[in-house]
Coordinates of N, CA, C and O in Angstrom, one line a residue:
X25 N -5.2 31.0 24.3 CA -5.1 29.9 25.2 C -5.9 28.7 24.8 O -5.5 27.5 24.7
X26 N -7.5 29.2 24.4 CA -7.8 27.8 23.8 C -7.5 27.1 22.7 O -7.7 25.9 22.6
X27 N -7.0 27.8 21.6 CA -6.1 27.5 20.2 C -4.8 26.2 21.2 O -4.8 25.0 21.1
X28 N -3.9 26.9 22.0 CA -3.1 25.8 22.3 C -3.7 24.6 23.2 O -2.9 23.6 23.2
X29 N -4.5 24.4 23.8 CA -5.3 23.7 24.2 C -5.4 22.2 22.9 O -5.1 21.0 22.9
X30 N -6.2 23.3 21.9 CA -6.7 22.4 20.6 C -5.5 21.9 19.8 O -5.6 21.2 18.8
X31 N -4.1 22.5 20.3 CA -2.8 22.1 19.0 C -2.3 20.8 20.0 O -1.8 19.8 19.5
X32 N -2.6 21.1 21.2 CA -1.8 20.5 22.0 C -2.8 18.4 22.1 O -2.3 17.3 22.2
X33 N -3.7 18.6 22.0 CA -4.9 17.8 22.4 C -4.8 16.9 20.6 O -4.9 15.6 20.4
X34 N -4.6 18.2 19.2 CA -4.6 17.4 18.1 C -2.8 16.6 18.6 O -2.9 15.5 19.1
X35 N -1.6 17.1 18.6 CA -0.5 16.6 19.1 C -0.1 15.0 19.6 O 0.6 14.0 19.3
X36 N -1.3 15.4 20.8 CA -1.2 13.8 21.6 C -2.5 12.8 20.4 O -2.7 11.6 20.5
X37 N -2.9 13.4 19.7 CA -3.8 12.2 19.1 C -2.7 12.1 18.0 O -2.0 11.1 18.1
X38 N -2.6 12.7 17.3 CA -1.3 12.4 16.1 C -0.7 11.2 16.7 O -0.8 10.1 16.1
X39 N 0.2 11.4 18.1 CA 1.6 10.5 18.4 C 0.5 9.2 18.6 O 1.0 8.1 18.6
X40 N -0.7 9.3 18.8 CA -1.5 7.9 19.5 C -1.8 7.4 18.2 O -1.7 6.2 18.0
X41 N -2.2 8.1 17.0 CA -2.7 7.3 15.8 C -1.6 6.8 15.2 O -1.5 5.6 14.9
X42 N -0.6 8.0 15.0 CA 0.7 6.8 14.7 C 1.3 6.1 14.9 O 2.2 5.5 14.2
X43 N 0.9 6.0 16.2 CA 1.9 4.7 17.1 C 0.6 3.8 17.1 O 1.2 2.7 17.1
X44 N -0.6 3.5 17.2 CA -1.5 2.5 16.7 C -1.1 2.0 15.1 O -1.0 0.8 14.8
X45 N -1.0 2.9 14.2 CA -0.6 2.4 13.2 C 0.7 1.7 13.2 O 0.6 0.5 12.8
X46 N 1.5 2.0 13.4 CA 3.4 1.4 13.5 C 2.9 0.2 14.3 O 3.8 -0.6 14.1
X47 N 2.0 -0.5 15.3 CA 2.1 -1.4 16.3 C 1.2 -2.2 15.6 O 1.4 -3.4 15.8
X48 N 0.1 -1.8 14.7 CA -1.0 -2.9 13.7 C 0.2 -2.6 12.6 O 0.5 -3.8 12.3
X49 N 0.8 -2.1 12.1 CA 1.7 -2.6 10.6 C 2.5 -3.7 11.3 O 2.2 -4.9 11.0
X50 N 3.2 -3.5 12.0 CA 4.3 -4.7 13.0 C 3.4 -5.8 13.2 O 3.7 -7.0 13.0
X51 N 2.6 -5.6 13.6 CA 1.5 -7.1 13.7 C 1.3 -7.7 12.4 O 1.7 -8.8 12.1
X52 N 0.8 -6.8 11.6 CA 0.5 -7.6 10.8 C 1.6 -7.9 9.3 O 1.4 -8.6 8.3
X53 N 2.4 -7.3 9.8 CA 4.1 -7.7 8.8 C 4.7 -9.0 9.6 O 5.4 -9.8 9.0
X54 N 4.5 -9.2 10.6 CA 4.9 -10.5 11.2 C 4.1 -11.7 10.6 O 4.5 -12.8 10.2
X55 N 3.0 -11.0 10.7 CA 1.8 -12.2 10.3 C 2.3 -12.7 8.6 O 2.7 -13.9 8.5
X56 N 2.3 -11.9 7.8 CA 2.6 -12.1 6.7 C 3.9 -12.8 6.5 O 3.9 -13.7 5.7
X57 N 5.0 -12.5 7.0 CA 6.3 -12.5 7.0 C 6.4 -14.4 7.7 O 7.1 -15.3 7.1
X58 N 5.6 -14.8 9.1 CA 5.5 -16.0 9.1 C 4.6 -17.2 8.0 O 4.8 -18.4 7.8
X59 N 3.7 -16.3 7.6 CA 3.3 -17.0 6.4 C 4.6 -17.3 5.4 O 5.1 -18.3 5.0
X60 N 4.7 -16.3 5.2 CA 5.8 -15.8 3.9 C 7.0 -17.1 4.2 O 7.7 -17.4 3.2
X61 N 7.1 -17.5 5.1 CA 8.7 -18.2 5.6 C 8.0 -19.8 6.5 O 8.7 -20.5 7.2
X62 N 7.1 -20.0 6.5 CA 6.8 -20.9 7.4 C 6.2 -22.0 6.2 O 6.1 -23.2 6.4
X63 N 5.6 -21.1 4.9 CA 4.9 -22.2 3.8 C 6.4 -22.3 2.7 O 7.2 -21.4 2.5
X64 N 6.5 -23.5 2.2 CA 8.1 -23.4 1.8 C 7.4 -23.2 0.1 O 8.3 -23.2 -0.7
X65 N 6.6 -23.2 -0.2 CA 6.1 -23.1 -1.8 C 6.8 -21.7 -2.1 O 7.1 -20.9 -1.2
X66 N 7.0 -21.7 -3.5 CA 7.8 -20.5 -4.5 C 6.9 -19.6 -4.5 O 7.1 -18.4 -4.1
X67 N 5.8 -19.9 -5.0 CA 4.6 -18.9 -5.4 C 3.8 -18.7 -4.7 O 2.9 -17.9 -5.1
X68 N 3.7 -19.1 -3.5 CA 3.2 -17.9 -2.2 C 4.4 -17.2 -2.0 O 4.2 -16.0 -2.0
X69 N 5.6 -17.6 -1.9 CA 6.9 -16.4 -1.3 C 6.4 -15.4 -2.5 O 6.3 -14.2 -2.4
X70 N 6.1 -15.8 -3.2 CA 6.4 -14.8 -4.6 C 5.1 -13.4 -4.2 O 5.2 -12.2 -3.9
X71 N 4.0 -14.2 -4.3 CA 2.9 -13.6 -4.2 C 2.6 -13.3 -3.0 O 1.4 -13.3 -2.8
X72 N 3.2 -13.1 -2.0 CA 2.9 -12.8 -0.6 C 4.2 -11.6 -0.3 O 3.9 -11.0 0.7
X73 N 5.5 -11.2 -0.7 CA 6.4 -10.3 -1.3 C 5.8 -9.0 -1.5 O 6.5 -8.2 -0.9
X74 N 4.9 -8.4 -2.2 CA 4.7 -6.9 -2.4 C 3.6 -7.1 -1.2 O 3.0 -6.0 -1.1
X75 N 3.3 -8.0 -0.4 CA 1.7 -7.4 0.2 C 2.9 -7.2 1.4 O 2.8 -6.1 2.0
X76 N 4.1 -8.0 1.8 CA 4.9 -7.7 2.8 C 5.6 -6.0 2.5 O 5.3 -5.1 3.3
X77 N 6.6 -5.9 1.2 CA 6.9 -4.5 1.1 C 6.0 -3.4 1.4 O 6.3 -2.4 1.9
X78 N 4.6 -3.7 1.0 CA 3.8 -2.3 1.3 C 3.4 -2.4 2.8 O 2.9 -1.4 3.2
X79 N 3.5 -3.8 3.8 CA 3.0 -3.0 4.9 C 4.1 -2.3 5.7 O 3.9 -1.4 6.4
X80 N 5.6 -3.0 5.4 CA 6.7 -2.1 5.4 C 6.9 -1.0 5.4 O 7.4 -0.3 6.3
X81 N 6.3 -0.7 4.2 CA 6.1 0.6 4.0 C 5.4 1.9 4.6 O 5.8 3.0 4.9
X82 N 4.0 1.0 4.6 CA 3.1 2.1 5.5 C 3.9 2.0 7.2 O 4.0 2.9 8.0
X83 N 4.2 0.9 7.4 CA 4.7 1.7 8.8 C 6.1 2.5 8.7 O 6.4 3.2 9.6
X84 N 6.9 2.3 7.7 CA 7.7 3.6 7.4 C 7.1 5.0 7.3 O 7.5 5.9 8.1
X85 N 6.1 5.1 6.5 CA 5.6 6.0 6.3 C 4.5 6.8 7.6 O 4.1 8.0 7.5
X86 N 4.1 6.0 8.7 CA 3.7 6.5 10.2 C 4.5 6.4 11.0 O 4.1 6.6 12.1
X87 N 6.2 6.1 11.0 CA 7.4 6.6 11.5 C 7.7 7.7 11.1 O 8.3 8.4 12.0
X88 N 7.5 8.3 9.5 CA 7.8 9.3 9.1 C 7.3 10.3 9.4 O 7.9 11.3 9.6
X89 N 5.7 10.2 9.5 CA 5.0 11.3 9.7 C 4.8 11.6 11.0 O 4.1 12.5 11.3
X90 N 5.7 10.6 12.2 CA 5.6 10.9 14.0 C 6.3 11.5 13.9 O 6.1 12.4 14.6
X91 N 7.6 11.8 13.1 CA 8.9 12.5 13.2 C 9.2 13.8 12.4 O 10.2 14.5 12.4
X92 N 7.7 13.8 11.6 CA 7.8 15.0 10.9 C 9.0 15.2 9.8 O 9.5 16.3 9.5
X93 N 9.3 14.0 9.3 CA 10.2 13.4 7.9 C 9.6 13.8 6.5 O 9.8 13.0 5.6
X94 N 8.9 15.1 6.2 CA 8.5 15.1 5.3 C 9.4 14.1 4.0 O 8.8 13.3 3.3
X95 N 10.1 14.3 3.9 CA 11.3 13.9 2.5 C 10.9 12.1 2.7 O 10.5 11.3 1.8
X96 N 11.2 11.9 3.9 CA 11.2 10.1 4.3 C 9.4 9.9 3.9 O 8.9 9.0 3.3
X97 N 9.1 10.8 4.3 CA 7.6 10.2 4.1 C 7.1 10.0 2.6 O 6.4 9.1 2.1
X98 N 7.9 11.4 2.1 CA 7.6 11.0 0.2 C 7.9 9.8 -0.4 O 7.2 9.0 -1.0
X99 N 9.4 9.5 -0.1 CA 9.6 8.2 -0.5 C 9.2 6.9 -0.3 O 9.2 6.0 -1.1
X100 N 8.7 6.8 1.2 CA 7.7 5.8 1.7 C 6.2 6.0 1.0 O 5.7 4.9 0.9
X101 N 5.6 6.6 0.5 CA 4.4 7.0 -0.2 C 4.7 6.5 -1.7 O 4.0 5.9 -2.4
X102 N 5.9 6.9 -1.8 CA 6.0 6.4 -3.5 C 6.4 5.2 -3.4 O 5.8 4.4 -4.1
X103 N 7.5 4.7 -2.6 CA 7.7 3.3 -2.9 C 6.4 2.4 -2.8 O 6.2 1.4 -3.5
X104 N 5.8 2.8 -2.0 CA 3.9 2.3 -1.8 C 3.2 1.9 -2.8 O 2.7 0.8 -3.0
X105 N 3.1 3.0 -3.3 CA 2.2 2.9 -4.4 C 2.9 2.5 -5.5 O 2.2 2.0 -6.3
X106 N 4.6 2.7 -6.0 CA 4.6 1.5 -7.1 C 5.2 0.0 -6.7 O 5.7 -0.7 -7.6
X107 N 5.1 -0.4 -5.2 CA 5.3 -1.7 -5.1 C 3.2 -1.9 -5.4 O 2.9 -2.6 -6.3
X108 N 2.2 -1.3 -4.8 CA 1.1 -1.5 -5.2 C 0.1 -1.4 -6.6 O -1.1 -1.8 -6.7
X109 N 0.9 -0.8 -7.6 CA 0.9 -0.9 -8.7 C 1.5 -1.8 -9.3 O 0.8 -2.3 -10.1
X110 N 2.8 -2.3 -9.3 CA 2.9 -3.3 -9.4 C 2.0 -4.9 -9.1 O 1.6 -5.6 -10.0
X111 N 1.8 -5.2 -8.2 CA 1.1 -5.8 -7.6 C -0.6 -5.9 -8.7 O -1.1 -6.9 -9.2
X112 N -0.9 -4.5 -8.8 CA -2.7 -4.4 -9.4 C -2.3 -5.1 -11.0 O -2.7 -6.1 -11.6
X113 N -1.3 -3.8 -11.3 CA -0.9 -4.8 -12.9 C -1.0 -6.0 -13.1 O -1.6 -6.7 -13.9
X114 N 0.2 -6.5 -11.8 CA 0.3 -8.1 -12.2 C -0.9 -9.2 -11.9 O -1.0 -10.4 -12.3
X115 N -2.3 -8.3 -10.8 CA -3.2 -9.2 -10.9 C -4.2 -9.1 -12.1 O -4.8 -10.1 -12.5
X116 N -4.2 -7.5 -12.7 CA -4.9 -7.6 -13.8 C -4.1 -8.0 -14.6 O -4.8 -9.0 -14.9
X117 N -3.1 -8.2 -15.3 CA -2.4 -8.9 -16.1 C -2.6 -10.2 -16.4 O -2.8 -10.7 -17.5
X118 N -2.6 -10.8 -15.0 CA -3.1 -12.2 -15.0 C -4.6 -12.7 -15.3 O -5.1 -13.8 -15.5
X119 N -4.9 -11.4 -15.0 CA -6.6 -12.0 -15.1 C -7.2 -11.9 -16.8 O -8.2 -12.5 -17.3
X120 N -6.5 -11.4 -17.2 CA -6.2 -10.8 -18.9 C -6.0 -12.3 -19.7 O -6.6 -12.8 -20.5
X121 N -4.9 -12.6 -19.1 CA -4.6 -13.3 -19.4 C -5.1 -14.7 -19.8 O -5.0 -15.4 -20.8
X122 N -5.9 -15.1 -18.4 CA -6.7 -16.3 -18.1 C -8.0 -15.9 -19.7 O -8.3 -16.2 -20.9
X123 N -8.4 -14.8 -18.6 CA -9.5 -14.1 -20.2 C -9.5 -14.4 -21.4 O -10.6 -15.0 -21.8
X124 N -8.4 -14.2 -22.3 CA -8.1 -14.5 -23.6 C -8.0 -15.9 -23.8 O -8.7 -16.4 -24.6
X125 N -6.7 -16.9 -22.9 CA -7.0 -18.5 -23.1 C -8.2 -18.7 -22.7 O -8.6 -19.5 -23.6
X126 N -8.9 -18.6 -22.2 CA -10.7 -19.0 -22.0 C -11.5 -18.6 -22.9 O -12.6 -19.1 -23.2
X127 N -10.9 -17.4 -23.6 CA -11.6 -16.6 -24.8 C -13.7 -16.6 -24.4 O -14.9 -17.0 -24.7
X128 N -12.7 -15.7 -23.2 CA -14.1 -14.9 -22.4 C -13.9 -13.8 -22.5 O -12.9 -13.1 -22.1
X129 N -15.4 -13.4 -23.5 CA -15.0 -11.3 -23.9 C -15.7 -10.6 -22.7 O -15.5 -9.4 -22.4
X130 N -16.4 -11.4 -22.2 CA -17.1 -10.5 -20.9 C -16.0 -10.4 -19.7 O -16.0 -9.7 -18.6
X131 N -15.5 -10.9 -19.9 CA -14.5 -10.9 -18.6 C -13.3 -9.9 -19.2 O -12.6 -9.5 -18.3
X132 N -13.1 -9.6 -20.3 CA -11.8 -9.0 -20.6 C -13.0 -7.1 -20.7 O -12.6 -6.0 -20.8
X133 N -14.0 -7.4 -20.8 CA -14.7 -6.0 -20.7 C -15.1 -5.7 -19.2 O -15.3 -4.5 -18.8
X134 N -15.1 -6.7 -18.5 CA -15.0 -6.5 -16.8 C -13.7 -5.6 -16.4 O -13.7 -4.7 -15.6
X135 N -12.6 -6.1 -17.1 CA -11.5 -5.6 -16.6 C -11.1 -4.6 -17.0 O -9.9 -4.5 -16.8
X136 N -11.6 -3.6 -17.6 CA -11.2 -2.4 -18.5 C -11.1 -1.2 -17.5 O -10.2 -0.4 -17.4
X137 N -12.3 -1.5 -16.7 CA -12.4 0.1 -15.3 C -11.4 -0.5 -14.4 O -11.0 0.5 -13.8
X138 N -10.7 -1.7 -14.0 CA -9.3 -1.8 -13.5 C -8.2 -1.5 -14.3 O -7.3 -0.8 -13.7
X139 N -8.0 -1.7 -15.3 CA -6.8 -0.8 -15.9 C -7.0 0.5 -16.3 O -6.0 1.3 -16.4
X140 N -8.3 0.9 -16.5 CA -8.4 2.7 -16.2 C -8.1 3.0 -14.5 O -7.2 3.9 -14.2
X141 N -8.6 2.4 -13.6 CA -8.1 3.3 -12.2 C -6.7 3.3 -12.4 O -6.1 4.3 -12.4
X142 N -6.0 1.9 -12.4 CA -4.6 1.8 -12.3 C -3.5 2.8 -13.2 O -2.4 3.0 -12.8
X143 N -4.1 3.2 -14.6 CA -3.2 4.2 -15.5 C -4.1 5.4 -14.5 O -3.4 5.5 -13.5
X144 N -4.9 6.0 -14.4 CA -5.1 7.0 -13.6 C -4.2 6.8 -12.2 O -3.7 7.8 -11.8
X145 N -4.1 5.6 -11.4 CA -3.1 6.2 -10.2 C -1.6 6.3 -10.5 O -0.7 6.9 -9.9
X146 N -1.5 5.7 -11.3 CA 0.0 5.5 -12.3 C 0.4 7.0 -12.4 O 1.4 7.5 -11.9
X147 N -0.8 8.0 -13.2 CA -0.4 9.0 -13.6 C -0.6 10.1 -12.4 O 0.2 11.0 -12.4
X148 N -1.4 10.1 -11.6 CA -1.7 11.0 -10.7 C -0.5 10.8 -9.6 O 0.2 11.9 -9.4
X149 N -0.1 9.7 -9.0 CA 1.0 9.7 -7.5 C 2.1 9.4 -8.9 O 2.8 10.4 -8.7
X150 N 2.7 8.8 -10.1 CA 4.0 9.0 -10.1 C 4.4 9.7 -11.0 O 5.6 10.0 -11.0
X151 N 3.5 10.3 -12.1 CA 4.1 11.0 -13.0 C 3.6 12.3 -12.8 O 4.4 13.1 -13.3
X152 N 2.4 12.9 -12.2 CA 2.1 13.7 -11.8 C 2.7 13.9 -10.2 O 2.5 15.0 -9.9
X153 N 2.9 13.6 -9.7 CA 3.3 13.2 -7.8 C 3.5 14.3 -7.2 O 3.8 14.4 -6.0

């Protein structure tokens, strides 16, 4: 009796955390989405694009898991993390980049433990997944 008590009590907190999450992702995909469409510049649409797909995503992925979607929720989890891999690359890429035309070696040794986390999440959620 008191086991269902405690399944019943985790139940209703589940449907409340994920429906707080789905109602803050919606908030704040709008937010981004009127940035995204309201500034007419190329390179914010550009650079404001994966921060929109991933909050997309995560509230896919707290639809998925209200509904007990295991399968939907994998794919929401991976498309996640390589629209945010993408994204990490392309900021360390750029910062590499700046690095080398400035021919700053401290700055290109700053950035070494960001492309080690990034090939470790690379390998742990997609090639190990």
């Amino acid at each position: 009796m008191k086991d269902d008590k405690i399944d019943k009590i985790f139940k209703i907190y589940e449907v409340i955390a994920y429906s707080i999450g789905i109602i803050v992702s919606a908030i704040v995909c709008f937010y981004v989405l009127n940035l995204q469409f309201k500034n007419a510049d190329l390179t914010t649409k550009i650079i404001l694009t994966p921060f929109t797909l991933c909050i997309l995503y995560t509230m896919g992925l707290y639809v998925a898991r209200l509904f007990h979607k295991d399968k939907l929720e994998k794919i929401f989890l991976k498309s996640y993390v390589v629209t945010f891999l993408l994204l990490w690359f392309g900021l360390v890429g750029f910062a590499t980049y700046s690095a080398i035309k400035d021919n700053q070696l401290s700055m290109l040794l700053f950035l070494i433990p960001f492309y080690v986390v990034g090939i470790y999440a690379f390998y742990k959620f997609i090639i190990k997944g």
